[in-house]
CSV table of C-alpha atoms in Angstrom, one decimal:
chain,number,residue,atom,x,y,z
N,1,ASN,CA,24.7,-78.1,69.1
N,2,SER,CA,27.4,-78.6,66.8
N,3,GLU,CA,27.0,-82.3,68.2
N,4,ARG,CA,23.4,-82.7,66.9
N,5,ILE,CA,24.4,-81.0,63.5
N,6,LYS,CA,26.0,-83.6,62.5
N,7,LEU,CA,23.5,-86.6,63.6
N,8,THR,CA,22.1,-85.0,62.0
N,9,ALA,CA,23.6,-84.9,58.5
N,10,TRP,CA,24.9,-87.9,58.8
N,11,VAL,CA,20.8,-89.8,58.9
N,12,HIS,CA,20.4,-88.0,56.3
N,13,MET,CA,23.4,-88.6,54.5
N,14,VAL,CA,22.2,-92.6,55.3
N,15,PHE,CA,18.5,-92.4,53.8
N,16,GLU,CA,20.2,-90.5,50.5
N,17,VAL,CA,21.8,-93.8,50.0
N,18,GLN,CA,19.6,-96.9,51.0
N,19,ASP,CA,19.9,-97.3,47.3
N,20,LEU,CA,23.4,-98.9,47.4
N,21,ALA,CA,23.7,-101.3,45.1
N,22,GLN,CA,25.3,-98.9,42.6
N,23,ALA,CA,27.3,-97.4,45.2
N,24,SER,CA,31.0,-96.9,45.1
N,25,PRO,CA,33.2,-98.2,47.8
N,26,ALA,CA,33.9,-94.9,49.0
N,27,THR,CA,30.2,-93.8,49.5
N,28,VAL,CA,29.7,-97.6,51.6
N,29,SER,CA,32.3,-96.7,53.4
N,30,ARG,CA,30.2,-93.2,54.4
N,31,CYS,CA,27.6,-95.9,55.8
N,32,GLY,CA,29.9,-96.8,58.4
N,33,MET,CA,30.7,-100.2,56.8
N,34,VAL,CA,34.5,-101.4,55.4
N,35,TYR,CA,34.7,-102.8,51.8
N,36,VAL,CA,36.8,-105.4,51.4
N,37,ASP,CA,37.6,-106.8,47.3
N,38,PRO,CA,36.8,-110.4,47.6
N,39,ASP,CA,39.3,-110.7,45.4
N,40,ASP,CA,42.1,-109.0,46.9
N,41,LEU,CA,41.3,-110.8,50.4
N,42,GLY,CA,40.9,-114.3,48.9
N,43,TRP,CA,39.4,-117.0,50.2
N,44,LEU,CA,42.5,-118.1,52.0
N,45,PRO,CA,41.4,-116.2,55.3
N,46,LEU,CA,38.5,-117.6,55.1
N,47,VAL,CA,39.6,-121.5,56.0
N,48,ASP,CA,42.2,-119.9,58.5
N,49,SER,CA,39.7,-118.7,60.7
N,50,TRP,CA,38.0,-121.0,60.6
N,51,ARG,CA,40.8,-123.3,61.6
N,52,ALA,CA,41.7,-121.5,64.3
N,53,SER,CA,37.7,-121.5,65.3
N,54,GLU,CA,37.3,-124.5,66.4
N,55,ILE,CA,38.9,-127.2,63.8
N,56,GLU,CA,42.0,-127.6,65.5
N,57,SER,CA,41.2,-128.6,69.3
N,58,LYS,CA,39.5,-131.4,66.9
N,59,LEU,CA,42.6,-132.6,65.0
N,60,THR,CA,45.2,-133.6,66.1
N,61,VAL,CA,48.0,-130.8,64.7
N,62,PRO,CA,49.5,-133.1,61.7
N,63,GLN,CA,45.8,-133.9,60.8
N,64,MET,CA,45.0,-130.4,60.8
N,65,GLU,CA,48.3,-129.8,58.8
N,66,PHE,CA,47.1,-132.2,56.2
N,67,LEU,CA,43.4,-130.8,55.9
N,68,TYR,CA,45.3,-127.1,55.6
N,69,GLN,CA,47.5,-128.3,52.9
N,70,LEU,CA,44.9,-129.9,50.6
N,71,PHE,CA,43.3,-127.0,50.5
N,72,VAL,CA,46.8,-125.4,49.4
N,73,LYS,CA,47.5,-127.7,47.2
N,74,TYR,CA,44.0,-128.5,45.5
N,75,PHE,CA,41.4,-125.5,46.1
N,76,ASN,CA,42.1,-122.9,44.0
N,77,LYS,CA,42.4,-125.2,41.1
N,78,LEU,CA,39.5,-126.3,41.0
N,79,LEU,CA,37.7,-123.0,41.8
N,80,LYS,CA,39.1,-121.8,38.7
N,81,TRP,CA,37.8,-124.7,36.9
N,82,ALA,CA,33.8,-123.8,38.5
N,83,ASN,CA,34.1,-120.0,37.7
N,84,LYS,CA,35.3,-120.7,33.7
N,85,TYR,CA,32.9,-123.5,33.0
N,86,GLY,CA,30.2,-123.9,35.9
N,87,THR,CA,26.7,-122.8,34.9
N,88,TYR,CA,25.2,-121.5,38.7
N,89,MET,CA,21.5,-121.9,39.3
N,90,ILE,CA,21.8,-119.3,41.5
N,91,HIS,CA,24.8,-117.0,42.2
N,92,GLN,CA,27.7,-117.8,44.6
N,93,VAL,CA,30.2,-116.0,45.8
N,94,THR,CA,33.2,-117.5,46.5
N,95,SER,CA,33.2,-117.4,50.0
N,96,ALA,CA,29.8,-119.0,50.1
N,97,LYS,CA,31.7,-121.9,49.1
N,98,MET,CA,34.6,-122.1,50.8
N,99,ARG,CA,32.5,-121.7,54.3
N,100,LEU,CA,29.7,-124.9,53.4
N,101,LEU,CA,33.1,-126.2,52.3
N,102,CYS,CA,33.9,-125.7,55.9
N,103,GLU,CA,30.7,-126.8,57.1
N,104,LEU,CA,30.8,-129.9,55.7
N,105,LEU,CA,34.0,-131.0,56.2
N,106,ALA,CA,32.9,-129.8,60.1
N,107,SER,CA,30.1,-131.9,60.0
N,108,LEU,CA,31.8,-135.2,59.3
N,109,ILE,CA,34.7,-133.8,61.7
N,110,GLU,CA,32.4,-134.1,64.1
N,111,GLN,CA,31.6,-137.7,63.6
N,112,LYS,CA,35.0,-139.7,65.1
N,113,LYS,CA,37.3,-139.5,67.6
N,114,TRP,CA,40.5,-138.6,66.0
N,115,LEU,CA,43.2,-138.6,69.0
N,116,GLU,CA,43.5,-142.5,67.9
N,117,SER,CA,43.7,-142.1,64.6
N,118,THR,CA,47.0,-143.3,62.9
N,119,ASP,CA,48.7,-141.9,60.2
N,120,ALA,CA,48.1,-144.9,57.3
N,121,GLU,CA,44.1,-144.4,59.2
N,122,TYR,CA,43.4,-140.0,58.4
N,123,LYS,CA,45.3,-139.3,55.9
N,124,PRO,CA,42.3,-141.8,53.3
N,125,LEU,CA,39.4,-140.3,55.1
N,126,ILE,CA,40.6,-136.9,55.7
N,127,SER,CA,40.8,-136.9,52.1
N,128,LYS,CA,37.9,-138.6,50.6
N,129,MET,CA,35.8,-136.3,53.7
N,130,PHE,CA,38.0,-133.0,51.7
N,131,CYS,CA,37.2,-134.9,48.0
N,132,TRP,CA,33.3,-135.1,48.8
N,133,SER,CA,32.8,-131.8,50.8
N,134,VAL,CA,34.5,-129.9,47.3
N,135,LEU,CA,31.9,-132.0,45.2
N,136,TRP,CA,28.8,-130.4,47.6
N,137,SER,CA,30.3,-127.2,48.1
N,138,VAL,CA,31.2,-126.3,45.0
N,139,ALA,CA,28.8,-127.8,42.4
N,140,SER,CA,25.8,-128.7,44.6
N,141,ASN,CA,24.4,-125.2,43.1
N,142,PHE,CA,25.8,-126.5,38.7
N,143,LYS,CA,22.6,-127.7,36.4
N,144,ASP,CA,22.9,-130.9,36.2
N,145,SER,CA,24.5,-131.1,33.2
N,146,GLU,CA,27.6,-129.5,34.1
N,147,LYS,CA,27.8,-131.9,37.8
N,148,ASP,CA,29.9,-134.5,36.3
N,149,GLY,CA,32.0,-132.5,34.6
N,150,PHE,CA,32.9,-131.2,38.0
N,151,GLU,CA,33.1,-134.5,38.9
N,152,ARG,CA,35.9,-135.4,36.7
N,153,GLN,CA,37.7,-132.1,37.2
N,154,ILE,CA,38.0,-133.6,40.8
N,155,ARG,CA,39.1,-137.1,39.5
N,156,GLU,CA,41.9,-135.6,37.6
N,157,VAL,CA,43.4,-133.2,39.6
N,158,LEU,CA,42.9,-135.1,42.7
N,159,GLY,CA,43.9,-138.8,41.3
N,160,GLY,CA,47.6,-138.1,41.0
N,161,ASP,CA,47.6,-137.9,44.8
N,162,SER,CA,48.0,-141.8,46.5
N,163,ASP,CA,46.2,-140.1,49.3
N,164,PHE,CA,43.3,-140.0,47.5
N,165,ASP,CA,40.8,-143.6,46.7
N,166,PHE,CA,37.4,-142.8,44.4
N,167,PRO,CA,34.7,-144.8,44.3
N,168,SER,CA,34.1,-147.1,41.1
N,169,GLY,CA,30.8,-144.9,40.3
N,170,THR,CA,30.3,-140.9,40.4
N,171,ILE,CA,31.0,-139.5,43.1
N,172,TRP,CA,28.0,-138.0,43.6
N,173,ASP,CA,26.3,-141.1,43.9
N,174,TYR,CA,28.3,-142.1,47.2
N,175,TYR,CA,28.8,-140.8,50.8
N,176,ILE,CA,31.3,-141.7,53.4
N,177,ASN,CA,30.3,-144.0,56.3
N,178,MET,CA,32.0,-142.0,58.9
N,179,GLU,CA,31.8,-145.7,60.7
N,180,THR,CA,33.0,-147.4,58.0
N,181,LEU,CA,35.3,-145.4,57.1
N,182,LEU,CA,34.8,-146.3,53.3
N,183,TRP,CA,32.8,-144.9,50.6
N,184,GLU,CA,28.5,-146.4,50.2
N,185,GLY,CA,26.2,-145.9,48.2
N,186,TRP,CA,23.2,-143.5,48.5
N,187,ASN,CA,20.9,-147.1,48.4
N,188,ASN,CA,22.6,-148.1,51.8
N,189,ILE,CA,20.2,-145.1,53.8
N,190,ILE,CA,17.0,-145.3,51.5
N,191,ASP,CA,14.1,-145.1,53.9
N,192,GLN,CA,11.3,-147.8,53.5
N,193,PHE,CA,7.9,-146.3,52.0
N,194,VAL,CA,5.5,-146.5,53.6
N,195,PHE,CA,2.3,-146.4,52.2
N,196,ASP,CA,-0.1,-143.7,54.9
N,197,GLN,CA,-4.2,-143.7,53.9
N,198,GLU,CA,-4.9,-140.9,55.8
N,199,MET,CA,-1.8,-138.3,53.8
N,200,LYS,CA,-2.8,-135.8,51.0
N,201,TYR,CA,-1.6,-137.6,47.2
N,202,PHE,CA,0.7,-134.1,47.5
N,203,ASP,CA,2.1,-134.6,50.2
N,204,MET,CA,3.4,-137.8,49.4
N,205,GLN,CA,6.6,-138.5,48.7
N,206,VAL,CA,8.6,-141.7,47.6
N,207,PRO,CA,12.7,-142.2,49.0
N,208,THR,CA,15.3,-141.9,46.1
N,209,VAL,CA,18.5,-141.9,45.5
N,210,ASP,CA,17.8,-137.4,44.6
N,211,THR,CA,15.6,-137.2,47.7
N,212,THR,CA,18.1,-139.2,49.7
N,213,LYS,CA,21.4,-137.2,49.5
N,214,TYR,CA,19.6,-133.8,49.2
N,215,GLY,CA,18.2,-134.7,53.0
N,216,TYR,CA,21.4,-136.1,54.0
N,217,VAL,CA,23.4,-132.3,53.3
N,218,SER,CA,20.8,-130.8,54.4
N,219,GLU,CA,21.1,-132.5,58.0
N,220,LEU,CA,24.3,-132.6,57.8
N,221,LEU,CA,24.5,-128.8,57.8
N,222,PHE,CA,21.0,-128.3,60.4
N,223,MET,CA,22.9,-130.2,63.3
N,224,ARG,CA,26.0,-127.0,62.4
N,225,ARG,CA,23.4,-124.4,62.3
N,226,TYR,CA,23.3,-123.9,59.1
N,227,PRO,CA,21.0,-122.7,57.0
N,228,VAL,CA,20.4,-124.7,53.6
N,229,MET,CA,18.3,-123.4,50.5
N,230,PHE,CA,16.6,-125.1,47.9
N,231,THR,CA,17.0,-124.0,44.5
N,232,GLY,CA,15.3,-125.9,41.3
N,233,ASP,CA,12.1,-125.7,38.7
N,234,THR,CA,8.9,-125.8,39.5
N,235,GLY,CA,7.4,-128.7,39.9
N,236,VAL,CA,10.2,-131.3,41.0
N,237,GLY,CA,9.5,-131.4,44.9
N,238,LYS,CA,11.6,-128.6,47.0
N,239,SER,CA,8.6,-128.2,49.4
N,240,VAL,CA,7.6,-131.8,50.1
N,241,LEU,CA,11.8,-132.5,50.7
N,242,ALA,CA,11.9,-129.8,53.3
N,243,THR,CA,8.9,-130.7,54.5
N,244,SER,CA,10.1,-134.7,54.7
N,245,VAL,CA,14.1,-133.8,56.7
N,246,LEU,CA,12.2,-131.2,58.6
N,247,LYS,CA,10.0,-134.3,59.5
N,248,LYS,CA,12.7,-136.5,60.0
N,249,LEU,CA,14.3,-134.3,62.6
N,250,SER,CA,11.4,-133.6,64.6
N,251,LYS,CA,11.7,-136.8,66.5
N,252,GLY,CA,14.4,-135.9,67.7
N,253,ASN,CA,15.1,-132.1,69.7
N,254,VAL,CA,14.0,-130.3,66.6
N,255,VAL,CA,10.9,-127.9,66.3
N,256,PRO,CA,9.7,-127.6,62.6
N,257,VAL,CA,7.9,-123.7,61.6
N,258,LEU,CA,6.6,-124.1,58.6
N,259,LEU,CA,5.8,-120.1,56.7
N,260,ASN,CA,5.1,-119.2,53.3
N,261,PHE,CA,5.9,-116.0,51.9
N,262,SER,CA,4.1,-113.8,49.1
N,263,ALA,CA,3.5,-110.9,47.1
N,264,GLN,CA,2.2,-109.0,50.6
N,265,THR,CA,5.0,-110.7,53.0
N,266,SER,CA,6.5,-107.8,55.0
N,267,SER,CA,9.6,-108.0,57.3
N,268,ALA,CA,7.2,-106.4,60.4
N,269,ARG,CA,4.9,-109.9,59.4
N,270,THR,CA,7.6,-112.3,58.6
N,271,GLN,CA,9.5,-111.1,62.2
N,272,GLU,CA,5.4,-112.1,63.6
N,273,MET,CA,5.3,-114.8,62.1
N,274,ILE,CA,9.2,-116.2,63.6
N,275,GLU,CA,8.6,-114.8,67.7
N,276,ALA,CA,4.9,-117.0,67.4
N,277,GLN,CA,7.0,-119.8,67.4
N,278,LEU,CA,9.8,-119.0,70.6
N,279,GLU,CA,8.9,-118.7,74.0
N,280,LYS,CA,9.7,-116.0,76.2
N,281,ARG,CA,13.2,-116.6,78.3
N,282,LYS,CA,13.2,-113.4,79.5
N,283,ARG,CA,11.5,-109.9,80.1
N,284,THR,CA,12.5,-109.0,77.0
N,285,GLN,CA,14.6,-112.3,75.3
N,286,LEU,CA,12.3,-114.7,73.1
N,287,SER,CA,14.0,-117.9,72.2
N,288,ALA,CA,13.4,-121.9,71.5
N,289,PRO,CA,12.1,-123.8,73.8
N,290,PHE,CA,14.5,-125.1,76.9
N,291,GLY,CA,16.9,-127.7,75.2
N,292,LYS,CA,15.0,-127.6,71.5
N,293,MET,CA,16.8,-126.3,68.9
N,294,VAL,CA,13.8,-124.6,65.7
N,295,ILE,CA,14.4,-124.6,62.2
N,296,VAL,CA,12.0,-121.9,60.4
N,297,PHE,CA,11.2,-123.7,56.5
N,298,ILE,CA,10.1,-120.4,54.4
N,299,ASP,CA,8.5,-121.4,51.0
N,300,ASP,CA,8.3,-119.3,48.3
N,301,VAL,CA,11.2,-117.1,49.8
N,302,ASN,CA,11.3,-114.7,46.6
N,303,MET,CA,7.8,-113.9,46.8
N,304,PRO,CA,7.8,-110.5,48.3
N,305,LYS,CA,8.0,-107.8,45.6
N,306,LEU,CA,10.8,-104.8,44.9
N,307,ASP,CA,10.4,-101.9,47.7
N,308,THR,CA,11.5,-98.3,46.0
N,309,TYR,CA,14.9,-98.9,45.9
N,310,GLY,CA,15.1,-103.0,44.6
N,311,SER,CA,15.5,-103.7,48.2
N,312,GLN,CA,12.7,-106.9,49.5
N,313,PRO,CA,12.9,-105.9,52.5
N,314,ALA,CA,11.1,-109.3,54.3
N,315,ILE,CA,13.9,-111.1,53.0
N,316,GLU,CA,16.7,-108.5,54.1
N,317,LEU,CA,15.4,-109.0,57.7
N,318,LEU,CA,16.4,-112.8,57.2
N,319,ARG,CA,19.9,-111.3,55.8
N,320,GLN,CA,20.3,-110.1,59.4
N,321,PHE,CA,18.9,-113.2,61.3
N,322,LEU,CA,21.3,-114.7,59.6
N,323,ASP,CA,23.9,-112.5,59.8
N,324,PHE,CA,23.5,-111.4,63.3
N,325,GLN,CA,22.0,-115.2,64.9
N,326,GLY,CA,19.8,-112.6,66.2
N,327,LEU,CA,16.7,-108.9,65.9
N,328,TYR,CA,15.8,-106.5,67.7
């Protein structure tokens, strides 16, 4: 009976504090969560975890130490500038920027065999990769007018290091060719536009530098199984860009799934729409088709209406899916 009373009290307590937006850390802890202030934690432990989890096996010890020292020497200076002068389209916490930086670096690291690299080869290359990944992870969410300012700050902060080799134009106009190990312009990989009479007018997309670079970065992250959000004003082509990226990936082992959110979309309906595209592996388990990867594109993800407590259950379900890699 005493255990039942304790459990009942705990359940009532959880329901009474569903809206945690204004809750204190003490209240949060009573819901079974441990709160650590991001300012106290800092971003370096995230790099340590990433380094220990997978990257150390792909780089030699000197190469990993060289990359780690680039984080220690330069990232904080660039982050302070971004937090002081940058304006985000959608606010990002520091941990999100750092995780994105690590994923971009990992996607580039996986494209090369590092054990055969000499000091003269790997130091300039790792410096290029760090520079390019910092630019995209920190400033890709900036307003267009401020992206060039951050790029100039990168040149100023990193310019004193002889290992850094910058392209002639703005870094935004270049990517790193992991075969030649050189900076190359986006024009080199723009797809040719092929007119299709059967395609609807509003589904057509003429490839440009912008669609090419956003598509390229998205593909790098998708191959790392990392979620991507396209942000921008109405009518700039976010949906068409996302659809074209998925169409390109569908020629491989990717199964694209397109969903549209509306004000009436519920968490239960969201789960049904996702599960409808999966196959039953075991009696109690659903998964992607064998040998395939399902990528779900959700259009108008901000549309579900708020509930009594100010949350959007459909989006909360997506967040659970991303945090825990699944749901019941």
